[in-house]
Tab-separated table of C-alpha atoms in Angstrom:
chain	number	residue	atom	x	y	z
Q	1	ALA	CA	-15.583	2.555	9.008
Q	2	LEU	CA	-13.522	5.010	10.286
Q	3	TYR	CA	-12.277	5.524	6.855
Q	4	TYR	CA	-13.472	3.653	3.532
Q	5	ASP	CA	-12.047	3.994	-0.353
Q	6	ASP	CA	-13.143	1.564	-2.825
Q	7	PHE	CA	-10.902	3.679	-5.475
Q	8	SER	CA	-13.898	4.431	-7.677
Q	9	ASP	CA	-12.943	7.960	-7.748
Q	10	GLY	CA	-9.471	6.714	-8.705
Q	11	LEU	CA	-6.583	9.179	-6.771
Q	12	ARG	CA	-8.868	11.950	-6.303
Q	13	TYR	CA	-8.508	11.686	-2.527
Q	14	TRP	CA	-4.824	10.563	-2.505
Q	15	SER	CA	-1.444	12.049	-3.244
Q	16	VAL	CA	1.471	10.702	-5.060
Q	17	THR	CA	5.345	11.771	-5.336
Q	18	ASP	CA	7.562	9.858	-7.622
Q	19	TYR	CA	11.224	10.739	-6.558
Q	20	GLU	CA	12.921	8.366	-8.674
Q	21	GLY	CA	12.073	5.624	-11.319
Q	22	VAL	CA	9.986	5.318	-14.532
Q	23	GLY	CA	6.558	4.005	-12.754
Q	24	THR	CA	3.854	6.105	-10.775
Q	25	TRP	CA	1.143	5.281	-9.047
Q	26	THR	CA	-2.518	5.504	-11.149
Q	27	SER	CA	-6.044	4.115	-11.684
Q	28	ARG	CA	-6.196	0.712	-13.174
Q	29	THR	CA	-8.772	-1.105	-14.830
Q	30	THR	CA	-6.915	-3.369	-17.457
Q	31	GLU	CA	-5.680	-6.460	-15.551
Q	32	SER	CA	-7.997	-8.757	-13.259
Q	33	ASN	CA	-10.169	-7.161	-11.108
Q	34	PRO	CA	-9.951	-8.022	-7.467
Q	35	PRO	CA	-12.612	-9.782	-5.740
Q	36	THR	CA	-14.187	-7.229	-3.858
Q	37	SER	CA	-15.008	-4.630	-6.655
Q	38	SER	CA	-15.501	-6.576	-9.656
Q	39	GLY	CA	-15.488	-3.997	-12.376
Q	40	ASN	CA	-14.110	-1.125	-10.130
Q	41	PRO	CA	-10.893	0.499	-10.539
Q	42	HIS	CA	-8.329	0.048	-8.375
Q	43	ILE	CA	-4.882	1.926	-7.980
Q	44	GLY	CA	-1.177	0.365	-8.539
Q	45	TYR	CA	2.123	1.077	-9.242
Q	46	GLY	CA	4.211	0.383	-11.994
Q	47	PHE	CA	1.443	0.153	-14.576
Q	48	ARG	CA	2.149	1.678	-18.216
Q	49	GLU	CA	-0.549	1.429	-20.840
Q	50	ASP	CA	1.613	2.625	-23.229
Q	51	GLN	CA	3.501	-0.645	-23.473
Q	52	VAL	CA	3.587	-4.302	-22.734
Q	53	LEU	CA	6.570	-5.571	-21.006
Q	54	THR	CA	7.594	-8.517	-18.781
Q	55	TYR	CA	8.608	-5.954	-16.137
Q	56	TRP	CA	6.713	-2.621	-15.736
Q	57	PHE	CA	9.262	-1.086	-13.714
Q	58	GLU	CA	12.804	-2.002	-13.357
Q	59	GLY	CA	16.079	-0.171	-11.794
Q	60	GLU	CA	15.538	2.304	-9.196
Q	61	ALA	CA	12.295	3.597	-8.242
Q	62	HIS	CA	11.106	5.373	-5.283
Q	63	SER	CA	7.603	6.392	-5.176
Q	64	VAL	CA	4.817	7.162	-2.386
Q	65	LEU	CA	1.068	6.892	-2.120
Q	66	GLU	CA	-0.326	9.109	0.620
Q	67	SER	CA	-3.786	8.855	2.021
Q	68	PRO	CA	-5.882	11.529	3.229
Q	69	VAL	CA	-5.640	12.519	6.605
Q	70	ILE	CA	-7.940	9.823	8.976
Q	71	ASP	CA	-9.150	10.825	12.098
Q	72	LEU	CA	-8.334	8.211	15.330
Q	73	LYS	CA	-8.825	11.400	17.803
Q	74	GLU	CA	-12.014	9.405	19.133
Q	75	VAL	CA	-11.292	5.930	19.218
Q	76	GLN	CA	-9.245	3.302	21.514
Q	77	ASP	CA	-8.287	0.842	18.755
Q	78	ALA	CA	-7.957	0.926	15.021
Q	79	HIS	CA	-7.057	-1.522	12.260
Q	80	LEU	CA	-6.244	-0.799	8.728
Q	81	PHE	CA	-7.317	-3.462	5.885
Q	82	ILE	CA	-6.314	-3.571	2.177
Q	83	HIS	CA	-6.773	-5.863	-0.685
Q	84	HIS	CA	-3.488	-6.233	-2.605
Q	85	ASN	CA	-1.300	-7.985	-5.078
Q	86	PHE	CA	1.967	-7.452	-5.790
Q	87	GLY	CA	4.886	-8.365	-7.769
Q	88	PHE	CA	8.272	-7.331	-6.838
Q	89	GLY	CA	11.446	-9.628	-8.056
Q	90	GLY	CA	14.981	-9.012	-9.193
Q	91	GLU	CA	17.494	-9.968	-6.658
Q	92	ALA	CA	16.506	-11.166	-3.438
Q	93	GLY	CA	15.722	-8.131	-1.286
Q	94	SER	CA	15.989	-5.522	-4.262
Q	95	CYS	CA	12.653	-4.287	-4.274
Q	96	GLY	CA	9.321	-4.165	-2.443
Q	97	GLY	CA	6.169	-2.242	-0.795
Q	98	VAL	CA	6.288	-0.632	2.410
Q	99	VAL	CA	3.231	0.504	4.280
Q	100	GLN	CA	3.981	3.222	6.999
Q	101	ALA	CA	1.879	5.536	8.835
Q	102	ARG	CA	2.243	8.785	10.652
Q	103	SER	CA	2.577	9.486	14.294
Q	104	GLU	CA	1.441	12.903	16.014
Q	105	THR	CA	5.275	13.673	15.965
Q	106	ASP	CA	5.349	13.629	12.269
Q	107	ARG	CA	7.377	10.666	12.424
Q	108	TRP	CA	6.391	7.818	9.671
Q	109	ILE	CA	6.526	4.046	11.210
Q	110	THR	CA	6.268	1.135	9.085
Q	111	LEU	CA	3.261	-1.108	9.768
Q	112	THR	CA	3.887	-4.805	10.512
Q	113	PRO	CA	0.821	-6.842	8.928
Q	114	ASP	CA	-1.201	-9.113	10.853
Q	115	LEU	CA	0.193	-12.157	8.972
Q	116	PRO	CA	4.090	-12.237	8.502
Q	117	HIS	CA	3.927	-11.520	4.769
Q	118	THR	CA	6.971	-9.090	4.658
Q	119	LYS	CA	10.852	-9.184	5.258
Q	120	PRO	CA	13.509	-6.802	5.438
Q	121	LEU	CA	14.959	-4.886	2.185
Q	122	GLN	CA	18.625	-5.410	1.806
Q	123	ARG	CA	20.682	-2.736	2.535
Q	124	GLY	CA	22.908	-1.272	-0.380
Q	125	LYS	CA	20.336	-3.031	-2.603
Q	126	SER	CA	16.753	-1.800	-2.163
Q	127	GLY	CA	16.698	2.016	-2.615
Q	128	PRO	CA	15.561	4.533	0.445
Q	129	MET	CA	13.533	2.108	2.034
Q	130	GLU	CA	16.628	-0.437	2.921
Q	131	GLY	CA	16.027	-2.533	6.146
Q	132	GLU	CA	12.668	-1.629	6.450
Q	133	HIS	CA	10.077	-4.782	6.035
Q	134	ALA	CA	8.581	-4.764	3.124
Q	135	PHE	CA	5.945	-7.111	0.840
Q	136	GLN	CA	8.543	-8.786	-1.398
Q	137	GLY	CA	8.367	-11.384	-4.253
Q	138	GLY	CA	4.748	-12.119	-6.006
Q	139	ARG	CA	1.153	-12.468	-4.517
Q	140	GLU	CA	-2.519	-12.601	-6.223
Q	141	TRP	CA	-5.375	-10.810	-4.527
Q	142	TYR	CA	-5.856	-11.160	-0.620
Q	143	GLN	CA	-6.898	-9.162	2.253
Q	144	ILE	CA	-3.998	-8.017	4.723
Q	145	GLY	CA	-4.403	-6.086	7.809
Q	146	PHE	CA	-2.206	-3.610	10.110
Q	147	ASP	CA	-2.869	-2.928	13.647
Q	148	LEU	CA	-3.140	1.246	14.185
Q	149	ASP	CA	-3.695	0.986	17.896
Q	150	GLU	CA	-0.269	3.236	18.328
Q	151	PHE	CA	-1.813	6.060	16.404
Q	152	THR	CA	-5.242	6.159	18.213
Q	153	GLY	CA	-5.701	9.539	19.933
Q	154	GLY	CA	-4.530	11.820	16.935
Q	155	LEU	CA	-4.900	12.093	13.510
Q	156	THR	CA	-2.447	10.157	11.280
Q	157	MET	CA	-1.774	9.289	7.214
Q	158	ILE	CA	-0.881	6.079	5.637
Q	159	TRP	CA	2.148	5.835	3.047
Q	160	PHE	CA	2.482	3.219	0.528
Q	161	ILE	CA	5.985	3.209	-0.593
Q	162	VAL	CA	7.649	1.300	-3.758
Q	163	SER	CA	11.096	1.669	-2.882
Q	164	SER	CA	13.980	-0.215	-5.362
Q	165	GLY	CA	17.468	-0.750	-6.300
Q	166	SER	CA	19.351	-1.140	-9.414
Q	167	SER	CA	18.360	-4.987	-9.566
Q	168	GLY	CA	14.977	-4.461	-8.716
Q	169	SER	CA	11.925	-5.068	-11.241
Q	170	GLY	CA	8.686	-6.352	-11.313
Q	171	TRP	CA	4.927	-6.102	-12.347
Q	172	GLY	CA	4.089	-3.701	-9.453
Q	173	TRP	CA	1.654	-3.208	-6.575
Q	174	SER	CA	-2.354	-3.284	-6.913
Q	175	ILE	CA	-4.213	-2.216	-3.882
Q	176	ASP	CA	-8.244	-1.980	-3.340
Q	177	ASP	CA	-10.454	-1.327	-0.559
Q	178	PHE	CA	-8.607	0.364	1.881
Q	179	PHE	CA	-10.602	0.693	4.964
Q	180	VAL	CA	-9.781	1.505	8.756
Q	181	SER	CA	-12.336	0.038	11.435
Q	182	SER	CA	-12.230	0.658	15.243
Q	183	SER	CA	-13.705	-1.823	17.995
Q	184	GLY	CA	-15.458	-4.470	16.940
Q	185	PHE	CA	-13.620	-5.056	13.520
Q	186	ASP	CA	-13.622	-8.688	12.229
Q	187	PRO	CA	-10.266	-9.903	10.328
Q	188	SER	CA	-12.494	-11.735	7.951
Q	189	ASP	CA	-14.670	-9.018	6.457
Q	190	THR	CA	-14.276	-8.083	3.257
Q	191	GLN	CA	-16.392	-4.775	3.361
Q	192	PRO	CA	-16.288	-2.321	5.977
Q	193	PRO	CA	-19.445	-2.478	9.068
C-alpha cells in the first residue's frame, strides 16, 4: 500500500474541521465493529457518547475529515479503498457524505466510486456541498473503491465531508481501513498488499 490507516491510533494523523452542526468526527468503539478490524476502533461522524438518540445529527451540518498528505509522485496508477457504513436520512437529497481529493492546483475534486453508490445532493436543501455526488440513505459495512489516477505524479489529500441542510438527519458515517494502493491492486482485497 502507498498509504494505510486502520485507525488504531484514532485521528492522530487526521485533521477535523467542524464548520456547522452538533456532530464531529471521533474515534469509535461502541457500535458493531467493521468486518476488517474486529475489536479495533474506527472513525465516524455524528457519534455522541453522552446521548442515545434516534438521530445522532439533525439539521444543518458541515464537517470535514482530512487525511494526511499521500505521496503519489512515483506511481502511474492509484486506487483508494475504504470500508464504511452510513445513515443519511431526512428529506430525500438533504444530506450525505462526499469524498474528495486535492489536485496539484489545490482544487478539491469529488471522487466517483467504482460502484454507482452516490447521487447528487439537492440544491437549496443539502448544505454547502449541494449538487455534489454523495453517499445517501443507509448502508451496512462494505468496501468501496475510488480511482486516483487523476492525482498521480504529485501529492494529494482526501476529504470526507458531511453536508446537511435543515431537513437532513441521520446516525452518521463510519470509516475504517483506509488504504491507497498502486498498480496490481485487487478490488476484492480486504487488507492492503
